[in-house]
Amino acid sequence: MSARPVRYVAVVGAAAATPAEERIAGNVGRALAEAGAIVVTGGLGGVMAAACRGAREAGGRTVGLLPGEDRADANPWVDVAIPTGMGEARNALVARAVDALIAVGGEFGTLSEMALALKLGRPVVAIGGWRIEREEPATDPILRARDAAEAVRLVMERL
Amino acid sequence: MSARPVRYVAVVGAAAATPAEERIAGNVGRALAEAGAIVVTGGLGGVMAAACRGAREAGGRTVGLLPGEDRADANPWVDVAIPTGMGEARNALVARAVDALIAVGGEFGTLSEMALALKLGRPVVAIGGWRIEREEPATDPILRARDAAEAVRLVMERL
Amino acid sequence: MSARPVRYVAVVGAAAATPAEERIAGNVGRALAEAGAIVVTGGLGGVMAAACRGAREAGGRTVGLLPGEDRADANPWVDVAIPTGMGEARNALVARAVDALIAVGGEFGTLSEMALALKLGRPVVAIGGWRIEREEPATDPILRARDAAEAVRLVMERL
Amino acid sequence: MSARPVRYVAVVGAAAATPAEERIAGNVGRALAEAGAIVVTGGLGGVMAAACRGAREAGGRTVGLLPGEDRADANPWVDVAIPTGMGEARNALVARAVDALIAVGGEFGTLSEMALALKLGRPVVAIGGWRIEREEPATDPILRARDAAEAVRLVMERL
């Protein structure tokens, strides 16, 4: 039992990511694995694949919660692939499944995962990507990190 | 069959809303009903209740997709109350169920519904509340309205 | 508020139903509408369409919780059509959404809805279709009806 | 990549199971792990815990798809615990996530998982528990096994 992992952290971002975003996501995955966390993603390509690959290369474990019905959609670095068949509703599963969330860039799907995680009280860290604020008072509830190391440090010190 | 409603529009916002937000939400619900749309909400209080009440007072129909397991949680102006028992994952159901979405203020749950609707390609209009933008280029994908009439006009001319 | 419907009853069964099953489902829908209940179905054809049609012809209201993403999949007698995009997981939504369930024949999807409704403590009535029993003691938890009138009577006297 | 597991098999049954059912479930979990399969359960006690324990003791891996919101509900032999917050709708996730399903005894929730797996075309094997049949022709679509070894053999030769 002692080997049971303490923390689950989502790494979210676009399937169609830039090379820079993929490089950052790989570093996030690697740093999370080194910190002993299980990496949870949406299981597809781009940021999701890069994070899983980084985590696996560092000896970590990865979970993919897929939107579709076919396990074969998972990227090859997913250890445990769960085809949910729920479409975008799986974003709520990602947010629910984790103790914290790190976004690397990302599109609307990523934003929904950030919002759902915030709703659930999880720490949310972003590297680039979305800025959000209420009109008044103007506040941004997202923790900002410049790189993977800072993002993982911000997450782990809150868990 | 001819009476079958053409459009479903979500009105989303906080259960703990300000009196100003509730007044606006009531006007949104009323204007949607007058435009022949079915009003879909999360079924609870605050903005949700005000929108349903406004729609009902104008002779419209309302649907509540509740997060919990108990139909009795629905506000009294919900015609069709669906207790989903899915928690925050019901926010994806709200976004999926509608042709467009209007946000009146709102917290993180509201933001998640906006993001999920944008992901699905639905028009999203906000009165107050969240501003979102990508770092570069700095763009806000949300249509902005100053009042209920403008919000409903922006939605209906896109459907 | 006084017009707010008291009871929601699911009518479940195959999309590829026999003419006899559709005739029975139509009678079930009609009798439920006359009893003041909202008819909830999976929104598609066969038993689902027949039940909705029967309810509408008797002046009742109908809800369709669709498995797919497209509202246009709903049969034309659905008043409120909710495309869930959740595939078979919408069967759990059907069971959760109602106060009782009537099955007319049906395949495996129908059986899952019956089981989920039983799990949630809802009365379940079957006309034909599945028989289920535990090995010991040999008991069938499903109420059996010979026709639509008996099925609706069995349901309504338990609500 | 070569270590990536080929098959996911659900072991389902009651949280309040008999000692005999737990013994069988433990043997099922062990045999599945020895066959290289990942064991997926609802993550709670009884049959679910026994299956996970058996799999872990044989060096296998286990996934728990929890109905509630709290990872701490998972039994201690779950490797990857996913709190879905979806209640009984998680039964559809269990059926969707696996390539085959083995039921050991079980109540209505178990029956719903069997039905959902059958609907999705997965092989379903039962040791004791539910018998289901259509009225005509009288057929039982479930494979019957007398013990854990036979159940796992029936599953693995179909995958």
XYZ file of C-alpha atoms in Angstrom:
636
model
C 0.000 0.000 0.000
C 2.856 2.404 0.779
C 3.598 2.784 -2.935
C 0.093 4.128 -3.488
C 0.422 7.545 -5.072
C -0.538 10.494 -2.970
C -1.555 13.013 -5.618
C -3.299 13.170 -8.981
C -2.570 16.241 -11.117
C -4.169 17.046 -14.465
C -2.159 18.493 -17.320
C -4.528 20.057 -19.823
C -4.072 21.852 -23.116
C -4.730 21.655 -26.811
C -4.484 18.555 -28.987
C -3.194 20.928 -31.664
C -0.380 22.453 -29.624
C 2.708 24.393 -30.625
C 6.149 22.779 -30.323
C 6.871 25.163 -27.450
C 3.727 24.085 -25.600
C 4.574 20.431 -26.099
C 8.089 20.991 -24.774
C 6.677 22.693 -21.673
C 4.044 19.968 -21.204
C 6.738 17.304 -21.393
C 8.667 19.073 -18.662
C 5.532 19.387 -16.540
C 4.832 15.672 -16.889
C 8.413 14.827 -15.998
C 8.448 17.078 -12.938
C 5.120 15.727 -11.708
C 6.354 12.146 -12.038
C 9.493 13.048 -10.124
C 7.297 14.543 -7.411
C 5.412 11.250 -7.187
C 2.155 12.455 -8.731
C -0.050 10.546 -11.157
C -0.560 12.559 -14.333
C -4.162 12.742 -15.567
C -4.971 14.040 -19.036
C -7.713 13.859 -21.646
C -5.635 11.098 -23.225
C -5.300 12.558 -26.740
C -2.418 14.286 -28.577
C -0.535 17.579 -28.336
C -0.150 18.802 -24.755
C -1.829 15.638 -23.458
C 0.570 13.300 -25.246
C 3.616 15.368 -24.364
C 2.728 15.416 -20.668
C 2.148 11.658 -20.632
C 5.392 11.008 -22.472
C 7.355 13.185 -20.066
C 5.818 11.466 -17.061
C 6.481 7.993 -18.443
C 10.091 8.821 -19.292
C 10.583 9.797 -15.661
C 9.074 6.520 -14.470
C 5.695 7.995 -13.584
C 2.151 6.826 -14.189
C -0.449 8.342 -16.485
C -4.238 8.193 -16.828
C -6.184 9.226 -19.925
C -9.881 10.063 -19.675
C -10.900 9.959 -23.323
C -13.945 11.809 -24.703
C -14.750 9.106 -27.261
C -15.686 5.456 -27.136
C -12.465 3.907 -28.403
C -9.471 3.118 -26.224
C -7.310 3.176 -29.357
C -7.659 6.981 -29.412
C -5.296 7.185 -26.437
C -1.775 8.391 -27.025
C 0.848 5.651 -26.542
C 2.100 7.059 -23.231
C -1.201 6.560 -21.412
C -0.950 3.757 -18.837
C -4.607 3.553 -17.953
C -6.936 4.637 -20.754
C -10.621 5.127 -19.948
C -12.851 5.761 -22.963
C -15.762 7.639 -21.395
C -18.002 8.100 -24.443
C -19.200 11.313 -22.812
C -17.768 13.922 -25.152
C -17.015 17.248 -23.502
C -18.660 16.094 -20.280
C -15.457 14.155 -19.673
C -13.849 17.515 -18.894
C -15.827 17.494 -15.656
C -14.434 14.025 -14.939
C -10.880 15.302 -15.423
C -11.452 18.179 -13.018
C -13.150 15.907 -10.481
C -10.473 13.221 -10.697
C -7.542 15.403 -9.687
C -6.169 17.302 -6.727
C -4.801 20.127 -8.875
C -4.622 21.180 -12.508
C -1.910 22.661 -14.715
C -2.909 24.228 -18.039
C -0.389 24.709 -20.818
C -1.895 27.114 -23.340
C -5.160 25.630 -24.501
C -8.449 26.344 -26.211
C -12.057 26.449 -24.956
C -11.987 22.856 -23.718
C -8.980 23.694 -21.583
C -10.751 26.760 -20.224
C -13.714 24.611 -19.218
C -11.434 22.253 -17.315
C -9.798 25.176 -15.523
C -13.201 26.600 -14.570
C -14.529 23.248 -13.365
C -11.390 22.685 -11.266
C -11.718 26.168 -9.756
C -15.384 25.447 -9.012
C -14.274 22.314 -7.146
C -11.673 24.259 -5.179
C -8.645 22.707 -6.842
C -5.505 24.818 -7.310
C -5.182 25.813 -10.978
C -1.872 26.903 -12.504
C -1.493 28.212 -16.051
C 1.527 28.562 -18.275
C 0.394 30.969 -20.971
C -3.037 30.523 -22.446
C -6.174 31.873 -20.878
C -6.556 34.887 -18.660
C -9.874 35.247 -16.918
C -11.265 37.953 -14.721
C -14.494 39.145 -13.207
C -15.486 42.649 -14.168
C -15.322 43.937 -10.632
C -13.238 43.551 -8.737
C -10.769 42.703 -11.484
C -9.124 39.531 -10.193
C -7.574 36.508 -11.853
C -8.097 33.347 -9.747
C -5.455 31.415 -11.703
C -1.911 30.980 -10.470
C 0.591 32.025 -13.134
C 3.836 30.177 -13.826
C 6.588 31.030 -16.304
C 7.800 27.478 -16.785
C 7.175 23.853 -15.905
C 9.296 23.852 -12.768
C 7.470 26.845 -11.307
C 4.087 25.359 -12.210
C 4.797 22.060 -10.494
C 6.272 23.833 -7.479
C 3.159 26.025 -7.159
C 0.958 22.933 -7.330
C 2.910 20.691 -5.006
C 3.266 23.268 -2.257
C -0.541 23.553 -2.193
C -1.205 19.807 -1.905
C -46.047 19.744 -34.368
C -46.137 23.369 -35.465
C -46.020 24.516 -31.845
C -42.713 22.701 -31.330
C -40.210 25.258 -30.121
C -37.444 26.189 -32.496
C -34.691 27.227 -30.087
C -33.289 26.350 -26.677
C -31.250 29.037 -24.930
C -29.441 28.668 -21.621
C -29.453 31.429 -19.057
C -26.603 30.844 -16.614
C -25.335 32.660 -13.563
C -24.882 32.431 -9.842
C -27.337 30.946 -7.370
C -26.169 33.701 -5.030
C -26.855 36.616 -7.363
C -27.254 40.335 -6.745
C -30.680 41.963 -7.060
C -29.426 43.696 -10.220
C -28.395 40.395 -11.759
C -31.729 38.819 -10.911
C -33.564 41.753 -12.481
C -31.528 41.385 -15.667
C -32.005 37.595 -15.693
C -35.748 38.047 -15.355
C -35.742 40.363 -18.359
C -33.625 37.881 -20.336
C -36.039 35.069 -19.554
C -39.011 37.226 -20.527
C -37.444 38.319 -23.817
C -36.463 34.754 -24.693
C -39.977 33.524 -24.061
C -41.373 36.323 -26.215
C -38.957 35.241 -28.954
C -40.352 31.705 -28.704
C -37.272 30.099 -27.149
C -37.261 27.467 -24.417
C -35.209 28.678 -21.445
C -32.741 26.117 -20.055
C -31.047 26.668 -16.707
C -29.332 24.714 -13.969
C -32.678 24.789 -12.194
C -31.611 26.334 -8.879
C -31.963 29.851 -7.420
C -30.599 33.329 -8.109
C -30.091 33.998 -11.815
C -31.559 30.588 -12.666
C -34.788 31.191 -10.773
C -35.140 34.745 -12.029
C -34.735 33.672 -15.659
C -37.292 30.900 -15.262
C -39.742 33.224 -13.539
C -39.399 35.818 -16.262
C -39.927 33.238 -18.967
C -42.977 31.766 -17.266
C -44.545 35.151 -16.695
C -44.275 35.747 -20.436
C -45.948 32.424 -21.179
C -42.725 30.602 -22.036
C -41.386 27.201 -21.117
C -38.438 26.362 -18.880
C -36.167 23.378 -18.315
C -33.981 22.837 -15.245
C -31.008 20.453 -15.398
C -30.274 19.997 -11.710
C -26.849 18.943 -10.386
C -28.312 16.905 -7.529
C -30.560 13.920 -7.183
C -33.724 15.579 -5.949
C -36.316 17.186 -8.162
C -37.472 19.221 -5.191
C -34.314 21.329 -5.520
C -35.782 22.964 -8.612
C -37.015 26.506 -8.353
C -40.821 26.796 -8.658
C -40.681 28.280 -12.171
C -39.094 25.207 -13.743
C -41.573 23.388 -16.011
C -39.463 20.321 -16.674
C -37.011 19.487 -13.881
C -34.362 16.855 -14.563
C -32.320 15.836 -11.508
C -29.101 14.568 -13.115
C -27.189 13.459 -10.025
C -24.011 14.333 -11.930
C -22.768 17.341 -9.972
C -20.773 19.817 -12.007
C -20.780 17.449 -14.994
C -24.331 18.692 -15.564
C -22.777 21.935 -16.764
C -21.721 20.038 -19.887
C -25.312 18.879 -20.289
C -26.534 22.478 -20.130
C -24.068 23.557 -22.807
C -24.896 20.557 -24.989
C -28.654 20.979 -24.617
C -28.853 24.507 -26.003
C -28.401 26.429 -29.218
C -26.942 29.480 -27.483
C -26.065 30.667 -23.992
C -26.502 33.939 -22.106
C -24.494 34.506 -18.929
C -25.568 37.053 -16.348
C -22.626 37.660 -14.032
C -21.639 34.333 -12.549
C -18.931 32.393 -10.759
C -16.659 29.530 -11.818
C -19.538 27.220 -12.673
C -20.901 29.838 -15.031
C -17.482 30.231 -16.623
C -17.333 26.476 -17.228
C -20.699 26.575 -18.975
C -19.541 29.460 -21.150
C -16.355 27.621 -22.080
C -18.189 24.374 -22.846
C -20.698 26.220 -25.023
C -17.873 27.973 -26.898
C -16.164 24.602 -27.371
C -19.384 23.311 -28.933
C -19.621 26.323 -31.238
C -22.652 27.875 -29.575
C -22.948 31.688 -29.498
C -22.202 32.953 -25.985
C -23.355 36.359 -24.769
C -22.388 37.868 -21.418
C -23.908 40.662 -19.398
C -21.205 41.574 -16.918
C -19.304 38.777 -15.247
C -16.344 37.018 -16.763
C -13.902 38.364 -19.279
C -11.626 35.805 -20.871
C -8.781 36.199 -23.295
C -5.896 34.275 -24.745
C -2.487 35.802 -24.124
C -1.792 36.312 -27.788
C -3.519 37.478 -29.743
C -5.581 39.186 -27.054
C -9.139 38.327 -28.064
C -12.367 37.847 -26.149
C -14.578 35.257 -27.872
C -17.640 36.309 -25.872
C -20.276 38.656 -27.229
C -20.919 41.536 -24.816
C -24.341 42.968 -24.102
C -25.293 45.910 -21.903
C -28.776 44.695 -21.103
C -31.233 41.848 -21.545
C -32.734 43.166 -24.769
C -29.347 43.444 -26.442
C -28.314 39.986 -25.209
C -31.410 38.301 -26.586
C -31.128 40.232 -29.844
C -27.480 39.121 -30.242
C -28.481 35.520 -29.620
C -31.572 35.375 -31.764
C -29.942 36.967 -34.808
C -27.348 34.180 -34.718
C -29.825 31.296 -34.566
C -47.521 26.929 -10.163
C -50.603 24.781 -9.681
C -50.262 23.413 -13.224
C -46.816 22.049 -12.379
C -46.853 18.317 -13.118
C -46.638 16.024 -10.159
C -45.052 12.926 -11.687
C -42.481 11.953 -14.284
C -42.720 8.419 -15.676
C -40.305 6.837 -18.136
C -41.534 4.657 -20.970
C -38.628 2.578 -22.249
C -38.247 -0.012 -24.963
C -36.606 -0.756 -28.269
C -36.154 1.669 -31.158
C -36.778 -1.357 -33.379
C -40.081 -2.412 -31.846
C -42.861 -4.629 -33.109
C -46.205 -3.120 -34.161
C -47.755 -4.711 -31.075
C -45.174 -3.079 -28.791
C -45.729 0.294 -30.425
C -49.485 -0.038 -29.989
C -49.020 -0.830 -26.301
C -46.511 2.010 -25.853
C -48.955 4.432 -27.427
C -51.614 3.356 -24.973
C -49.165 3.712 -22.077
C -48.271 7.234 -23.172
C -51.920 8.148 -23.521
C -52.864 6.761 -20.108
C -49.939 8.504 -18.428
C -50.903 11.820 -19.978
C -54.480 11.340 -18.817
C -53.138 10.664 -15.319
C -51.256 13.975 -15.465
C -47.765 12.520 -15.698
C -44.923 13.842 -17.855
C -43.661 11.073 -20.151
C -39.864 10.725 -20.280
C -38.189 8.606 -22.950
C -34.843 8.229 -24.674
C -36.314 10.381 -27.416
C -35.761 8.083 -30.402
C -38.100 5.834 -32.417
C -40.093 2.650 -31.850
C -41.470 2.379 -28.328
C -40.090 5.822 -27.483
C -41.845 7.535 -30.392
C -45.085 5.649 -29.855
C -45.212 6.592 -26.169
C -44.530 10.254 -26.945
C -47.156 10.275 -29.686
C -49.750 8.722 -27.431
C -49.018 11.223 -24.675
C -49.186 14.186 -27.021
C -52.443 13.043 -28.577
C -53.920 13.009 -25.075
C -52.666 16.533 -24.414
C -49.697 15.466 -22.304
C -46.104 16.574 -22.218
C -43.027 14.600 -23.255
C -39.294 14.790 -22.595
C -36.615 13.071 -24.695
C -33.157 12.459 -23.238
C -31.189 11.659 -26.376
C -27.966 9.620 -26.369
C -26.405 11.600 -29.209
C -25.406 15.191 -29.788
C -28.113 16.253 -32.222
C -31.560 17.443 -31.223
C -32.787 16.524 -34.692
C -32.569 12.849 -33.675
C -35.648 13.330 -31.486
C -38.928 11.882 -32.670
C -41.479 14.570 -33.633
C -43.618 14.011 -30.524
C -40.920 15.082 -28.082
C -41.757 18.436 -26.492
C -38.458 18.996 -24.725
C -35.510 17.310 -26.421
C -32.205 17.175 -24.559
C -29.275 15.863 -26.606
C -26.942 14.567 -23.881
C -23.994 13.417 -25.986
C -23.382 10.781 -23.319
C -24.241 7.598 -25.217
C -25.536 4.793 -23.023
C -24.758 6.797 -19.883
C -27.944 8.700 -20.682
C -29.820 5.597 -19.531
C -28.783 6.525 -16.002
C -30.192 10.007 -16.602
C -33.521 8.520 -17.682
C -33.724 6.382 -14.550
C -32.708 9.300 -12.318
C -35.109 11.735 -13.940
C -38.291 9.788 -13.231
C -40.466 8.666 -10.356
C -41.309 5.327 -11.983
C -40.541 3.374 -15.155
C -42.620 1.273 -17.540
C -40.815 -1.048 -19.951
C -42.523 -2.319 -23.101
C -40.484 -5.223 -24.404
C -36.962 -3.987 -24.999
C -33.358 -4.980 -25.511
C -30.239 -4.636 -23.342
C -30.508 -0.852 -23.130
C -34.004 -1.226 -21.744
C -32.774 -3.774 -19.232
C -30.109 -1.332 -18.047
C -32.734 1.351 -17.506
C -34.887 -1.081 -15.537
C -31.926 -2.082 -13.364
C -30.860 1.513 -12.746
C -34.418 2.476 -11.795
C -34.635 -0.492 -9.398
C -31.285 0.532 -7.910
C -32.727 4.003 -7.285
C -35.841 2.531 -5.664
C -38.258 3.504 -8.422
C -41.231 1.219 -9.146
C -40.585 -0.696 -12.382
C -43.400 -2.257 -14.406
C -42.858 -4.447 -17.463
C -45.197 -5.459 -20.255
C -43.475 -8.421 -21.838
C -39.748 -8.245 -22.414
C -37.182 -9.037 -19.751
C -37.536 -11.370 -16.829
C -34.822 -11.151 -14.221
C -34.186 -13.148 -11.123
C -31.533 -13.796 -8.533
C -30.449 -17.401 -8.267
C -31.583 -17.752 -4.707
C -34.082 -16.959 -3.575
C -35.683 -16.921 -7.003
C -37.488 -13.571 -7.063
C -38.427 -11.142 -9.807
C -38.380 -7.541 -8.532
C -40.322 -6.277 -11.537
C -44.066 -5.669 -11.472
C -45.805 -7.444 -14.358
C -48.660 -5.964 -16.343
C -50.681 -7.491 -19.156
C -51.598 -4.235 -20.829
C -51.079 -0.490 -20.782
C -53.976 0.239 -18.444
C -52.714 -2.209 -15.826
C -49.144 -0.890 -16.129
C -50.177 2.709 -15.580
C -52.478 1.729 -12.733
C -49.641 -0.204 -11.029
C -47.359 2.803 -11.377
C -49.780 5.518 -10.332
C -50.963 3.707 -7.205
C -47.340 3.596 -6.049
C -46.632 7.310 -6.545
C 5.246 0.663 -24.661
C 5.455 -3.106 -24.741
C 4.371 -3.307 -21.116
C 1.103 -1.551 -21.986
C -1.707 -3.817 -20.860
C -3.750 -5.452 -23.568
C -7.091 -5.926 -21.832
C -9.329 -4.246 -19.274
C -11.841 -6.470 -17.505
C -14.474 -5.324 -15.015
C -15.250 -7.331 -11.907
C -18.622 -6.232 -10.574
C -20.728 -7.257 -7.610
C -22.158 -6.099 -4.346
C -20.410 -3.930 -1.773
C -22.259 -6.044 0.799
C -21.091 -9.430 -0.427
C -21.009 -12.841 1.204
C -17.686 -14.382 2.246
C -18.098 -16.906 -0.572
C -18.569 -14.140 -3.139
C -15.521 -12.299 -1.846
C -13.440 -15.475 -2.072
C -14.533 -15.987 -5.665
C -13.926 -12.329 -6.527
C -10.429 -12.548 -5.103
C -9.728 -15.547 -7.300
C -11.128 -13.740 -10.327
C -8.901 -10.734 -9.674
C -5.875 -12.959 -9.245
C -6.535 -14.922 -12.429
C -7.123 -11.733 -14.421
C -3.850 -10.259 -13.192
C -2.037 -13.458 -14.117
C -3.589 -13.209 -17.575
C -2.184 -9.684 -17.886
C -5.503 -7.842 -17.669
C -6.155 -4.600 -15.816
C -8.974 -5.074 -13.293
C -11.617 -2.336 -13.324
C -14.173 -2.068 -10.535
C -16.492 0.469 -8.962
C -13.750 0.966 -6.387
C -15.728 0.275 -3.212
C -15.892 -2.730 -0.839
C -17.148 -6.297 -0.974
C -16.677 -7.935 -4.367
C -14.914 -4.812 -5.638
C -12.328 -4.789 -2.862
C -11.779 -8.543 -3.017
C -11.165 -8.446 -6.767
C -8.706 -5.568 -6.423
C -6.902 -7.291 -3.581
C -6.588 -10.511 -5.536
C -5.252 -8.681 -8.563
C -2.743 -6.707 -6.543
C -1.495 -9.772 -4.711
C -0.770 -11.330 -8.104
C 1.151 -8.229 -9.202
C -1.659 -6.806 -11.318
C -3.071 -3.345 -11.712
C -6.469 -2.054 -10.622
C -8.702 0.886 -11.494
C -11.606 2.120 -9.373
C -14.337 4.268 -10.921
C -16.033 5.632 -7.820
C -19.641 6.861 -7.769
C -18.928 9.605 -5.254
C -16.757 12.680 -5.100
C -14.103 11.506 -2.666
C -11.058 9.483 -3.617
C -10.829 8.308 -0.009
C -13.857 6.084 -0.637
C -11.663 3.759 -2.696
C -10.664 0.444 -1.200
C -6.940 0.211 -0.413
C -6.172 -2.122 -3.322
C -7.178 0.386 -5.985
C -4.121 1.655 -7.896
C -5.859 4.374 -9.864
C -8.924 5.803 -8.150
C -11.209 8.084 -10.160
C -13.964 9.767 -8.144
C -16.568 10.474 -10.823
C -19.204 12.275 -8.764
C -21.783 10.831 -11.151
C -23.607 8.378 -8.899
C -25.089 5.382 -10.695
C -24.185 6.906 -14.073
C -20.676 5.690 -13.323
C -21.962 2.193 -14.030
C -22.069 3.194 -17.692
C -18.456 4.329 -17.383
C -17.448 0.938 -15.987
C -19.142 -0.884 -18.861
C -17.659 1.488 -21.432
C -14.159 1.305 -19.972
C -13.711 -2.449 -20.298
C -13.359 -5.134 -22.932
C -15.324 -7.692 -20.918
C -17.156 -7.985 -17.611
C -17.362 -10.631 -14.901
C -20.184 -10.432 -12.352
C -19.935 -12.195 -9.006
C -23.405 -12.291 -7.495
C -24.623 -8.741 -7.235
C -27.642 -6.496 -6.797
C -29.449 -4.094 -9.127
C -26.345 -1.972 -9.736
C -24.518 -5.067 -10.897
C -27.385 -5.968 -13.183
C -27.232 -2.502 -14.742
C -23.518 -2.928 -15.438
C -24.156 -6.321 -17.033
C -26.909 -4.883 -19.223
C -24.820 -1.880 -20.271
C -21.876 -4.138 -21.151
C -24.173 -6.401 -23.196
C -25.564 -3.331 -24.962
C -21.992 -2.359 -25.875
C -21.264 -5.856 -27.175
C -18.839 -6.831 -24.421
C -18.717 -10.470 -23.288
C -20.425 -10.830 -19.908
C -19.772 -13.769 -17.592
C -21.651 -14.393 -14.368
C -20.835 -16.519 -11.364
C -24.132 -16.873 -9.570
C -26.312 -13.827 -9.225
C -28.678 -12.597 -11.891
C -30.423 -14.618 -14.535
C -32.095 -12.648 -17.278
C -34.202 -13.735 -20.183
C -36.518 -12.367 -22.820
C -40.012 -13.794 -22.763
C -39.741 -15.272 -26.206
C -37.598 -16.833 -27.288
C -36.372 -17.691 -23.802
C -32.651 -17.011 -23.988
C -30.044 -15.936 -21.458
C -27.339 -13.793 -23.135
C -24.977 -14.187 -20.173
C -22.144 -16.717 -20.120
C -22.295 -18.853 -16.980
C -19.232 -19.943 -15.012
C -19.036 -22.183 -11.982
C -15.844 -20.690 -10.596
C -13.251 -17.958 -11.075
C -10.995 -20.002 -13.328
C -13.810 -20.825 -15.729
C -15.023 -17.203 -15.742
C -11.608 -15.824 -16.621
C -11.077 -18.522 -19.241
C -14.438 -17.699 -20.849
C -13.512 -14.019 -20.942
C -9.952 -14.331 -22.157
C -10.767 -16.690 -25.001
C -13.189 -14.075 -26.332
C -10.734 -11.140 -26.254
